[in-house]
Amino acid sequence: MVDVYLNERFIGSIDNPDEFIKNVKDRRRSSKIPFNIGIYYNKEFNEIYLDSTRGRAMRLMGRVENGKNLMTKEYVDKLVNNEITWDSLIKEGVLEYIDAAEEENAFVALSEEELTNDHTHIEISPIAILGLLSSMIPYSNFGSSSRLIRGNKIQKQSLGLYASNFHVRMDTDVSVLHYPQRPLVKSFMHDVLNYDKHPCGQNVVIAVMSYKGYNMEDSIVVNKGSIQRGFARSTFYRPYVTEEMRYSGGLVDEIAIPDKDVKGYKSEKDYRLLEDDGIIYTGAKLSEEDVIVGKTSPPRFLGELEEFSVAASTRRETSTTIKNGEEGVVDTIVITENEDGNKMIQVKVRENRIAEIGDKFASRHGQKGVIGMIVPHEDMPFTASGITPDIIFSPHGIPSRMTISHLLEILAGKVGALKGMPVDSTTFDVYPEE
């Protein structure tokens, strides 16, 4: 007897598990039961698990019968010509969704050349075993899994053009790269995702060599001339929000020019940055502790308001100042109301950021490094044809990390630059070497 569980609840026992599993799969493939029901047979515990819960990761695979792929060229041509859809192939049983548990009972082939009578499924494409970001890493089949995971996280953190309308948005703490570029070495997923519309990162000339010990371990040496020409330059945007709150007893906040003793106003020059209503001008340069929006509030405790007391006219200073250690230029000011009808002021401050010692850089292969030295252009090494690198990367970072894909991208990038065309580096489907 084999126990059967549905969504981790015991529902009964059966005598013939193989026949039961076949019946469930046949009904699923003929659309008699939902396509997202997974079935897993644990022979060690003699249990069958049926699962239809939400939130499971499922992926699409091609079915194999008697060593032959049911996804024939005829179906592929119809898909390309929009004569059929993926849903129709699922209903016909040519493709099916498999969850992680059911995949334990499946025997999956990567390509048709590997098919045998024992195989149950075939990958639609070998790259389908990777996630979205992993499929964008060049030559990722030449790198270790730990480096692919790091490459995933690095691509999530990369700077670029996150939205084309960032000028009119009030996003929290975002950066925009000044010169984002499409990569010279890319996979076909870059075209599928329309990557050219929102590029991240830049193409750089790399020299793999040591330089006076300043690029040991994870350090890199950067060309000062490249930085002066705009390499890795970005703008950081930070929004500041102020509201005129209403309190009990008819007391309200007031947005106005603060008194001269307010922290942040150091001279009469600072007052000229403010309009009559206490809001700073667009284009005003701010430094540490400067006031952005002047505001005063009633006393914190109403007990301080006594009828014949001097404190009755005392107000607290609650102006919005720029954060400690930051500076910038006022980019945008928006004056509006919140859902309660209170006046709300949003000020977006931008700060130009230039690469300096201590900044962190990374490639898509999990090879990350911190700037250890910025060298003048005239002191950088150069090739016989006069090419000077932007970055000097230590060769000692390759053997221990085993990122062969990093070296392949460097070589492919040079080929692409000399040929004047991008190089296809799709995983498991590399560009021919001739």
Short mmCIF file of C-alpha atoms in Angstrom, two decimals:
data_model
loop_
_atom_site.label_atom_id
_atom_site.label_comp_id
_atom_site.label_asym_id
_atom_site.label_seq_id
_atom_site.Cartn_x
_atom_site.Cartn_y
_atom_site.Cartn_z
CA MET A 1 0.00 0.00 0.00
CA VAL A 2 1.19 3.48 -0.90
CA ASP A 3 -0.10 6.49 1.05
CA VAL A 4 -1.30 9.47 -1.02
CA TYR A 5 -1.14 13.08 0.22
CA LEU A 6 -2.80 16.13 -1.36
CA ASN A 7 -1.24 19.44 -0.29
CA GLU A 8 0.34 17.60 2.68
CA ARG A 9 -2.98 16.11 3.85
CA PHE A 10 -3.52 12.34 3.84
CA ILE A 11 -6.36 11.37 1.46
CA GLY A 12 -6.02 7.58 1.08
CA SER A 13 -3.93 4.63 -0.02
CA ILE A 14 -3.47 2.79 -3.35
CA ASP A 15 -2.13 -0.59 -4.44
CA ASN A 16 -0.55 0.25 -7.81
CA PRO A 17 1.47 3.50 -7.62
CA ASP A 18 2.81 3.37 -11.20
CA GLU A 19 -0.67 3.07 -12.70
CA PHE A 20 -1.99 5.83 -10.40
CA ILE A 21 0.82 8.24 -11.40
CA LYS A 22 0.26 7.48 -15.09
CA ASN A 23 -3.48 8.16 -14.78
CA VAL A 24 -2.89 11.49 -13.01
CA LYS A 25 -0.38 12.63 -15.64
CA ASP A 26 -2.61 11.53 -18.53
CA ARG A 27 -5.55 13.48 -17.09
CA ARG A 28 -3.34 16.52 -16.54
CA ARG A 29 -2.02 16.39 -20.10
CA SER A 30 -5.54 16.07 -21.51
CA SER A 31 -6.70 19.10 -19.43
CA LYS A 32 -9.14 17.03 -17.35
CA ILE A 33 -7.40 18.30 -14.21
CA PRO A 34 -5.45 21.58 -13.79
CA PHE A 35 -2.03 21.71 -15.47
CA ASN A 36 -0.34 23.03 -12.30
CA ILE A 37 -0.88 19.88 -10.21
CA GLY A 38 2.45 18.25 -9.45
CA ILE A 39 2.93 14.60 -8.49
CA TYR A 40 5.98 13.15 -6.73
CA TYR A 41 6.61 9.51 -5.77
CA ASN A 42 8.95 9.01 -2.81
CA LYS A 43 9.92 5.35 -3.05
CA GLU A 44 12.02 5.45 0.11
CA PHE A 45 9.00 6.33 2.28
CA ASN A 46 6.47 4.67 -0.05
CA GLU A 47 4.43 7.87 -0.38
CA ILE A 48 2.91 9.89 -3.24
CA TYR A 49 2.53 13.65 -2.92
CA LEU A 50 0.08 15.68 -4.99
CA ASP A 51 0.61 19.44 -4.84
CA SER A 52 -1.54 22.28 -6.18
CA THR A 53 -0.53 25.04 -3.76
CA ARG A 54 0.37 28.53 -4.89
CA GLY A 55 3.85 29.99 -4.89
CA ARG A 56 5.67 26.92 -6.23
CA ALA A 57 8.39 27.40 -8.82
CA MET A 58 7.39 25.57 -12.00
CA ARG A 59 9.13 25.53 -15.35
CA LEU A 60 8.15 24.46 -18.84
CA MET A 61 9.68 21.34 -20.39
CA GLY A 62 9.19 19.33 -23.56
CA ARG A 63 7.82 15.79 -23.25
CA VAL A 64 9.70 12.77 -24.51
CA GLU A 65 8.08 9.44 -25.52
CA ASN A 66 10.06 6.41 -26.68
CA GLY A 67 13.21 8.49 -27.02
CA LYS A 68 11.60 11.09 -29.30
CA ASN A 69 10.91 14.74 -28.61
CA LEU A 70 7.20 15.55 -29.05
CA MET A 71 8.13 19.19 -29.77
CA THR A 72 8.79 18.68 -33.49
CA LYS A 73 9.99 21.20 -36.06
CA GLU A 74 6.42 21.49 -37.32
CA TYR A 75 5.29 22.86 -33.95
CA VAL A 76 8.28 25.23 -33.83
CA ASP A 77 7.45 26.65 -37.26
CA LYS A 78 3.82 27.19 -36.24
CA LEU A 79 4.95 28.99 -33.10
CA VAL A 80 7.24 31.27 -35.11
CA ASN A 81 4.39 32.06 -37.54
CA ASN A 82 1.96 32.71 -34.63
CA GLU A 83 -0.33 29.91 -35.83
CA ILE A 84 -0.36 28.30 -32.37
CA THR A 85 0.43 29.43 -28.82
CA TRP A 86 2.27 27.95 -25.87
CA ASP A 87 -1.07 27.30 -24.16
CA SER A 88 -2.26 25.15 -27.05
CA LEU A 89 0.93 23.06 -26.84
CA ILE A 90 0.30 22.54 -23.11
CA LYS A 91 -3.28 21.43 -23.80
CA GLU A 92 -2.05 18.98 -26.45
CA GLY A 93 0.46 17.51 -23.99
CA VAL A 94 3.52 18.50 -26.03
CA LEU A 95 4.82 20.71 -23.23
CA GLU A 96 4.11 20.57 -19.51
CA TYR A 97 4.96 22.45 -16.34
CA ILE A 98 7.11 20.58 -13.82
CA ASP A 99 7.72 21.68 -10.23
CA ALA A 100 10.85 20.97 -8.19
CA ALA A 101 9.41 17.88 -6.49
CA GLU A 102 8.20 16.19 -9.68
CA GLU A 103 11.53 16.90 -11.35
CA GLU A 104 13.08 14.42 -8.89
CA ASN A 105 11.22 11.64 -10.73
CA ALA A 106 12.02 13.00 -14.20
CA PHE A 107 14.99 12.22 -16.44
CA VAL A 108 15.72 15.40 -18.38
CA ALA A 109 17.91 15.71 -21.48
CA LEU A 110 19.65 18.95 -22.46
CA SER A 111 19.57 18.30 -26.22
CA GLU A 112 18.07 15.86 -28.71
CA GLU A 113 21.47 14.25 -29.29
CA GLU A 114 21.37 12.95 -25.70
CA LEU A 115 17.89 11.39 -25.91
CA THR A 116 17.41 7.73 -24.95
CA ASN A 117 14.35 5.62 -24.25
CA ASP A 118 14.82 6.31 -20.54
CA HIS A 119 14.36 10.09 -20.85
CA THR A 120 11.01 11.58 -19.86
CA HIS A 121 11.57 15.28 -20.67
CA ILE A 122 13.82 17.58 -22.65
CA GLU A 123 14.80 21.19 -22.05
CA ILE A 124 13.20 23.67 -24.46
CA SER A 125 16.64 25.28 -24.45
CA PRO A 126 19.63 24.43 -22.24
CA ILE A 127 19.72 28.05 -21.06
CA ALA A 128 16.28 27.51 -19.50
CA ILE A 129 17.97 25.89 -16.48
CA LEU A 130 19.29 29.36 -15.59
CA GLY A 131 17.41 32.28 -14.14
CA LEU A 132 16.81 35.60 -15.86
CA LEU A 133 19.99 37.31 -14.71
CA SER A 134 22.16 34.20 -14.92
CA SER A 135 21.24 33.84 -18.59
CA MET A 136 22.67 37.32 -19.20
CA ILE A 137 26.14 36.42 -17.90
CA PRO A 138 28.51 35.76 -20.84
CA TYR A 139 29.86 32.21 -21.11
CA SER A 140 28.31 31.30 -17.77
CA ASN A 141 28.79 27.57 -18.49
CA PHE A 142 32.54 28.21 -18.00
CA GLY A 143 32.07 29.66 -14.50
CA SER A 144 31.32 28.06 -11.14
CA SER A 145 27.86 28.23 -9.58
CA SER A 146 29.03 30.38 -6.66
CA ARG A 147 30.34 33.00 -9.09
CA LEU A 148 27.06 32.93 -11.04
CA ILE A 149 25.18 33.70 -7.83
CA ARG A 150 27.50 36.64 -7.18
CA GLY A 151 27.08 37.75 -10.78
CA ASN A 152 23.31 37.74 -10.24
CA LYS A 153 23.56 40.05 -7.25
CA ILE A 154 26.07 42.30 -8.97
CA GLN A 155 23.77 42.83 -11.94
CA LYS A 156 20.94 43.75 -9.57
CA GLN A 157 23.17 46.40 -8.00
CA SER A 158 24.50 47.79 -11.27
CA LEU A 159 24.01 51.44 -12.16
CA GLY A 160 22.38 52.48 -15.40
CA LEU A 161 19.27 54.17 -16.70
CA TYR A 162 16.56 52.63 -14.50
CA ALA A 163 13.74 54.73 -16.05
CA SER A 164 13.68 57.18 -18.93
CA ASN A 165 11.45 59.63 -17.01
CA PHE A 166 13.63 59.83 -13.90
CA HIS A 167 13.63 63.64 -14.19
CA VAL A 168 9.97 63.80 -13.16
CA ARG A 169 10.01 61.01 -10.57
CA MET A 170 10.52 61.29 -6.82
CA ASP A 171 12.16 57.90 -6.25
CA THR A 172 13.98 57.20 -3.00
CA ASP A 173 17.79 57.31 -3.17
CA VAL A 174 18.56 56.35 -6.77
CA SER A 175 21.62 56.70 -8.99
CA VAL A 176 21.81 57.29 -12.73
CA LEU A 177 24.95 56.44 -14.71
CA HIS A 178 25.93 59.26 -17.07
CA TYR A 179 27.14 57.12 -19.95
CA PRO A 180 25.54 53.64 -19.80
CA GLN A 181 26.50 51.43 -22.73
CA ARG A 182 25.23 48.30 -24.41
CA PRO A 183 27.72 45.45 -23.82
CA LEU A 184 30.08 44.32 -26.57
CA VAL A 185 29.70 40.74 -25.33
CA LYS A 186 26.09 39.73 -24.73
CA SER A 187 23.68 36.81 -24.82
CA PHE A 188 20.47 36.53 -26.81
CA MET A 189 18.54 37.37 -23.61
CA HIS A 190 19.76 40.96 -23.93
CA ASP A 191 17.76 41.22 -27.16
CA VAL A 192 14.73 39.44 -25.69
CA LEU A 193 14.63 41.87 -22.74
CA ASN A 194 15.26 44.92 -24.96
CA TYR A 195 18.33 45.66 -22.87
CA ASP A 196 19.41 48.51 -25.16
CA LYS A 197 16.52 50.60 -23.82
CA HIS A 198 17.78 50.41 -20.21
CA PRO A 199 21.53 49.64 -20.29
CA CYS A 200 23.62 49.16 -17.15
CA GLY A 201 27.37 49.42 -16.86
CA GLN A 202 30.12 50.40 -19.29
CA ASN A 203 32.60 48.72 -21.62
CA VAL A 204 36.19 49.23 -20.46
CA VAL A 205 39.67 48.41 -21.70
CA ILE A 206 41.26 45.98 -19.23
CA ALA A 207 44.92 45.12 -18.75
CA VAL A 208 45.42 41.86 -16.82
CA MET A 209 48.70 42.58 -15.07
CA SER A 210 50.22 43.69 -11.77
CA TYR A 211 51.00 47.35 -11.07
CA LYS A 212 53.41 48.09 -8.22
CA GLY A 213 51.31 46.07 -5.77
CA TYR A 214 48.37 48.49 -5.81
CA ASN A 215 46.01 45.91 -7.33
CA MET A 216 46.73 43.00 -5.01
CA GLU A 217 43.84 40.73 -4.03
CA ASP A 218 40.58 42.53 -4.84
CA SER A 219 42.10 45.92 -5.66
CA ILE A 220 42.13 47.50 -9.11
CA VAL A 221 44.11 50.37 -10.62
CA VAL A 222 42.12 52.93 -12.61
CA ASN A 223 43.25 55.39 -15.24
CA LYS A 224 42.75 58.98 -14.01
CA GLY A 225 42.34 60.16 -17.59
CA SER A 226 39.40 57.79 -18.03
CA ILE A 227 37.70 59.20 -14.93
CA GLN A 228 38.23 62.76 -16.20
CA ARG A 229 36.63 61.76 -19.50
CA GLY A 230 33.50 60.49 -17.71
CA PHE A 231 34.23 56.87 -16.80
CA ALA A 232 31.92 55.56 -14.02
CA ARG A 233 30.44 59.00 -13.36
CA SER A 234 26.93 59.05 -11.93
CA THR A 235 24.35 61.30 -10.29
CA PHE A 236 22.73 60.41 -6.97
CA TYR A 237 19.20 61.67 -6.28
CA ARG A 238 17.71 61.93 -2.80
CA PRO A 239 14.19 63.27 -2.09
CA TYR A 240 13.28 65.30 1.02
CA VAL A 241 9.62 65.53 2.08
CA THR A 242 8.07 68.09 4.45
CA GLU A 243 4.41 68.43 5.49
CA GLU A 244 2.46 71.16 7.24
CA MET A 245 0.80 69.09 9.96
CA ARG A 246 -2.38 70.07 11.81
CA TYR A 247 -2.61 69.47 15.57
CA SER A 248 -5.40 69.55 18.15
CA GLY A 249 -6.50 72.98 19.31
CA GLY A 250 -6.17 74.50 15.86
CA LEU A 251 -2.38 74.55 15.95
CA VAL A 252 -0.52 74.05 12.65
CA ASP A 253 3.00 73.91 11.29
CA GLU A 254 4.22 76.94 9.40
CA ILE A 255 6.61 76.90 6.47
CA ALA A 256 8.55 80.16 6.61
CA ILE A 257 12.04 81.61 6.65
CA PRO A 258 13.59 80.59 10.01
CA ASP A 259 15.23 82.96 12.44
CA LYS A 260 18.88 83.88 11.91
CA ASP A 261 20.05 81.61 14.70
CA VAL A 262 18.70 78.52 12.95
CA LYS A 263 21.38 75.89 12.42
CA GLY A 264 22.46 75.81 8.79
CA TYR A 265 22.14 79.54 8.00
CA LYS A 266 25.61 80.97 8.35
CA SER A 267 25.40 84.33 6.55
CA GLU A 268 23.09 86.71 4.70
CA LYS A 269 24.10 84.89 1.51
CA ASP A 270 22.20 81.82 2.72
CA TYR A 271 18.95 83.76 3.05
CA ARG A 272 18.98 84.68 -0.63
CA LEU A 273 18.58 80.99 -1.47
CA LEU A 274 15.06 81.08 0.00
CA GLU A 275 11.85 82.35 -1.53
CA ASP A 276 9.36 84.33 0.56
CA ASP A 277 7.55 81.15 1.66
CA GLY A 278 10.69 79.53 3.04
CA ILE A 279 11.37 77.05 0.23
CA ILE A 280 14.84 76.91 -1.25
CA TYR A 281 15.39 77.78 -4.93
CA THR A 282 15.92 75.18 -7.66
CA GLY A 283 19.61 75.15 -8.59
CA ALA A 284 20.79 76.23 -5.14
CA LYS A 285 24.00 74.55 -4.00
CA LEU A 286 23.72 72.87 -0.62
CA SER A 287 26.38 71.70 1.79
CA GLU A 288 26.25 69.82 5.08
CA GLU A 289 23.44 70.92 7.46
CA ASP A 290 21.99 73.57 5.09
CA VAL A 291 18.25 74.11 5.45
CA ILE A 292 16.16 72.92 2.51
CA VAL A 293 12.69 73.88 3.76
CA GLY A 294 12.23 76.23 6.71
CA LYS A 295 9.45 75.13 9.10
CA THR A 296 8.34 75.89 12.64
CA SER A 297 5.94 73.81 14.77
CA PRO A 298 3.94 74.35 17.97
CA PRO A 299 5.49 73.32 21.31
CA ARG A 300 5.80 69.58 21.73
CA PHE A 301 3.59 69.51 24.85
CA LEU A 302 0.45 71.61 25.12
CA GLY A 303 1.13 72.04 28.85
CA GLU A 304 3.78 74.53 27.88
CA LEU A 305 1.05 76.88 26.60
CA GLU A 306 0.00 78.93 29.62
CA GLU A 307 -2.24 81.97 29.42
CA PHE A 308 0.21 84.52 30.84
CA SER A 309 3.41 82.73 29.84
CA VAL A 310 6.07 83.91 27.41
CA ALA A 311 6.16 80.34 26.08
CA ALA A 312 2.74 80.82 24.49
CA SER A 313 4.40 82.39 21.46
CA THR A 314 7.33 79.97 21.38
CA ARG A 315 7.56 77.60 18.42
CA ARG A 316 9.88 74.66 17.77
CA GLU A 317 12.35 74.71 14.91
CA THR A 318 11.56 71.71 12.64
CA SER A 319 13.20 72.75 9.37
CA THR A 320 14.31 70.06 6.91
CA THR A 321 18.09 70.03 6.51
CA ILE A 322 20.34 68.09 4.19
CA LYS A 323 21.69 64.86 5.66
CA ASN A 324 24.94 64.86 7.57
CA GLY A 325 27.98 64.46 5.33
CA GLU A 326 26.08 65.05 2.08
CA GLU A 327 25.92 67.92 -0.37
CA GLY A 328 24.29 68.59 -3.71
CA VAL A 329 22.16 70.84 -5.88
CA VAL A 330 18.39 71.30 -5.64
CA ASP A 331 17.03 69.58 -8.76
CA THR A 332 13.23 69.63 -8.47
CA ILE A 333 10.65 71.14 -6.13
CA VAL A 334 7.06 69.90 -6.01
CA ILE A 335 4.42 71.66 -3.88
CA THR A 336 1.23 69.65 -3.46
CA GLU A 337 -1.18 68.24 -0.87
CA ASN A 338 -1.40 64.86 0.78
CA GLU A 339 -4.54 62.76 1.23
CA ASP A 340 -5.44 64.69 4.40
CA GLY A 341 -5.31 68.04 2.62
CA ASN A 342 -2.10 69.15 4.32
CA LYS A 343 0.44 71.10 2.31
CA MET A 344 3.35 68.88 1.27
CA ILE A 345 6.68 69.93 -0.22
CA GLN A 346 9.01 67.49 -1.97
CA VAL A 347 12.55 68.60 -2.79
CA LYS A 348 14.85 66.39 -4.89
CA VAL A 349 18.57 67.00 -4.38
CA ARG A 350 21.15 65.68 -6.81
CA GLU A 351 24.82 65.00 -6.17
CA ASN A 352 27.46 64.39 -8.83
CA ARG A 353 29.56 61.36 -7.92
CA ILE A 354 33.01 60.76 -9.41
CA ALA A 355 35.00 57.53 -9.02
CA GLU A 356 37.57 57.70 -6.20
CA ILE A 357 39.77 55.39 -4.14
CA GLY A 358 37.61 52.94 -2.20
CA ASP A 359 34.79 52.72 -4.74
CA LYS A 360 33.75 49.21 -5.70
CA PHE A 361 33.52 47.88 -9.25
CA ALA A 362 32.62 44.46 -10.62
CA SER A 363 32.23 42.43 -13.77
CA ARG A 364 29.25 40.18 -14.52
CA HIS A 365 31.23 37.13 -13.38
CA GLY A 366 31.40 37.93 -9.67
CA GLN A 367 34.87 39.45 -10.04
CA LYS A 368 34.66 42.50 -7.82
CA GLY A 369 37.35 44.92 -6.75
CA VAL A 370 37.95 48.21 -4.97
CA ILE A 371 39.98 51.06 -6.47
CA GLY A 372 43.39 50.89 -4.81
CA MET A 373 45.08 53.58 -6.87
CA ILE A 374 44.19 56.18 -9.49
CA VAL A 375 47.12 56.63 -11.88
CA PRO A 376 47.62 59.63 -14.22
CA HIS A 377 47.11 58.78 -17.85
CA GLU A 378 50.75 59.39 -18.77
CA ASP A 379 51.95 56.86 -16.16
CA MET A 380 49.71 54.01 -17.35
CA PRO A 381 51.15 51.16 -19.43
CA PHE A 382 50.28 51.13 -23.13
CA THR A 383 50.36 48.75 -26.08
CA ALA A 384 52.50 48.99 -29.23
CA SER A 385 49.56 50.67 -30.98
CA GLY A 386 49.19 53.22 -28.15
CA ILE A 387 46.09 51.84 -26.40
CA THR A 388 45.99 52.69 -22.69
CA PRO A 389 43.76 50.60 -20.37
CA ASP A 390 41.00 52.02 -18.21
CA ILE A 391 41.47 49.37 -15.51
CA ILE A 392 44.43 47.21 -14.49
CA PHE A 393 43.09 43.93 -13.10
CA SER A 394 45.29 41.57 -11.09
CA PRO A 395 45.95 38.19 -12.76
CA HIS A 396 46.00 36.56 -9.31
CA GLY A 397 42.20 36.96 -9.10
CA ILE A 398 41.61 34.36 -11.81
CA PRO A 399 43.14 31.01 -10.63
CA SER A 400 41.61 30.90 -7.15
CA ARG A 401 38.17 31.99 -8.37
CA MET A 402 38.26 29.87 -11.54
CA THR A 403 36.28 32.40 -13.56
CA ILE A 404 37.28 31.23 -17.03
CA SER A 405 34.20 33.03 -18.32
CA HIS A 406 35.79 36.34 -17.25
CA LEU A 407 38.85 35.68 -19.42
CA LEU A 408 36.68 34.57 -22.33
CA GLU A 409 34.68 37.79 -22.15
CA ILE A 410 37.90 39.85 -22.22
CA LEU A 411 39.05 38.04 -25.36
CA ALA A 412 35.62 38.17 -26.97
CA GLY A 413 35.34 41.88 -26.18
CA LYS A 414 38.64 42.53 -27.95
CA VAL A 415 37.45 40.55 -30.98
CA GLY A 416 34.17 42.48 -30.99
CA ALA A 417 35.99 45.82 -30.76
CA LEU A 418 38.31 44.92 -33.65
CA LYS A 419 35.47 43.57 -35.78
CA GLY A 420 33.12 46.41 -34.90
CA MET A 421 30.26 44.10 -33.94
CA PRO A 422 28.82 42.57 -30.74
CA VAL A 423 29.79 39.01 -29.85
CA ASP A 424 27.13 36.44 -28.96
CA SER A 425 28.11 34.73 -25.71
CA THR A 426 24.91 32.81 -24.97
CA THR A 427 25.45 29.98 -22.50
CA PHE A 428 25.86 26.55 -24.15
CA ASP A 429 25.64 28.22 -27.60
CA VAL A 430 28.84 30.19 -28.09
CA TYR A 431 29.92 32.23 -31.11
CA PRO A 432 32.14 30.28 -33.54
CA GLU A 433 35.85 30.94 -33.20
CA GLU A 434 36.66 31.42 -36.90
#
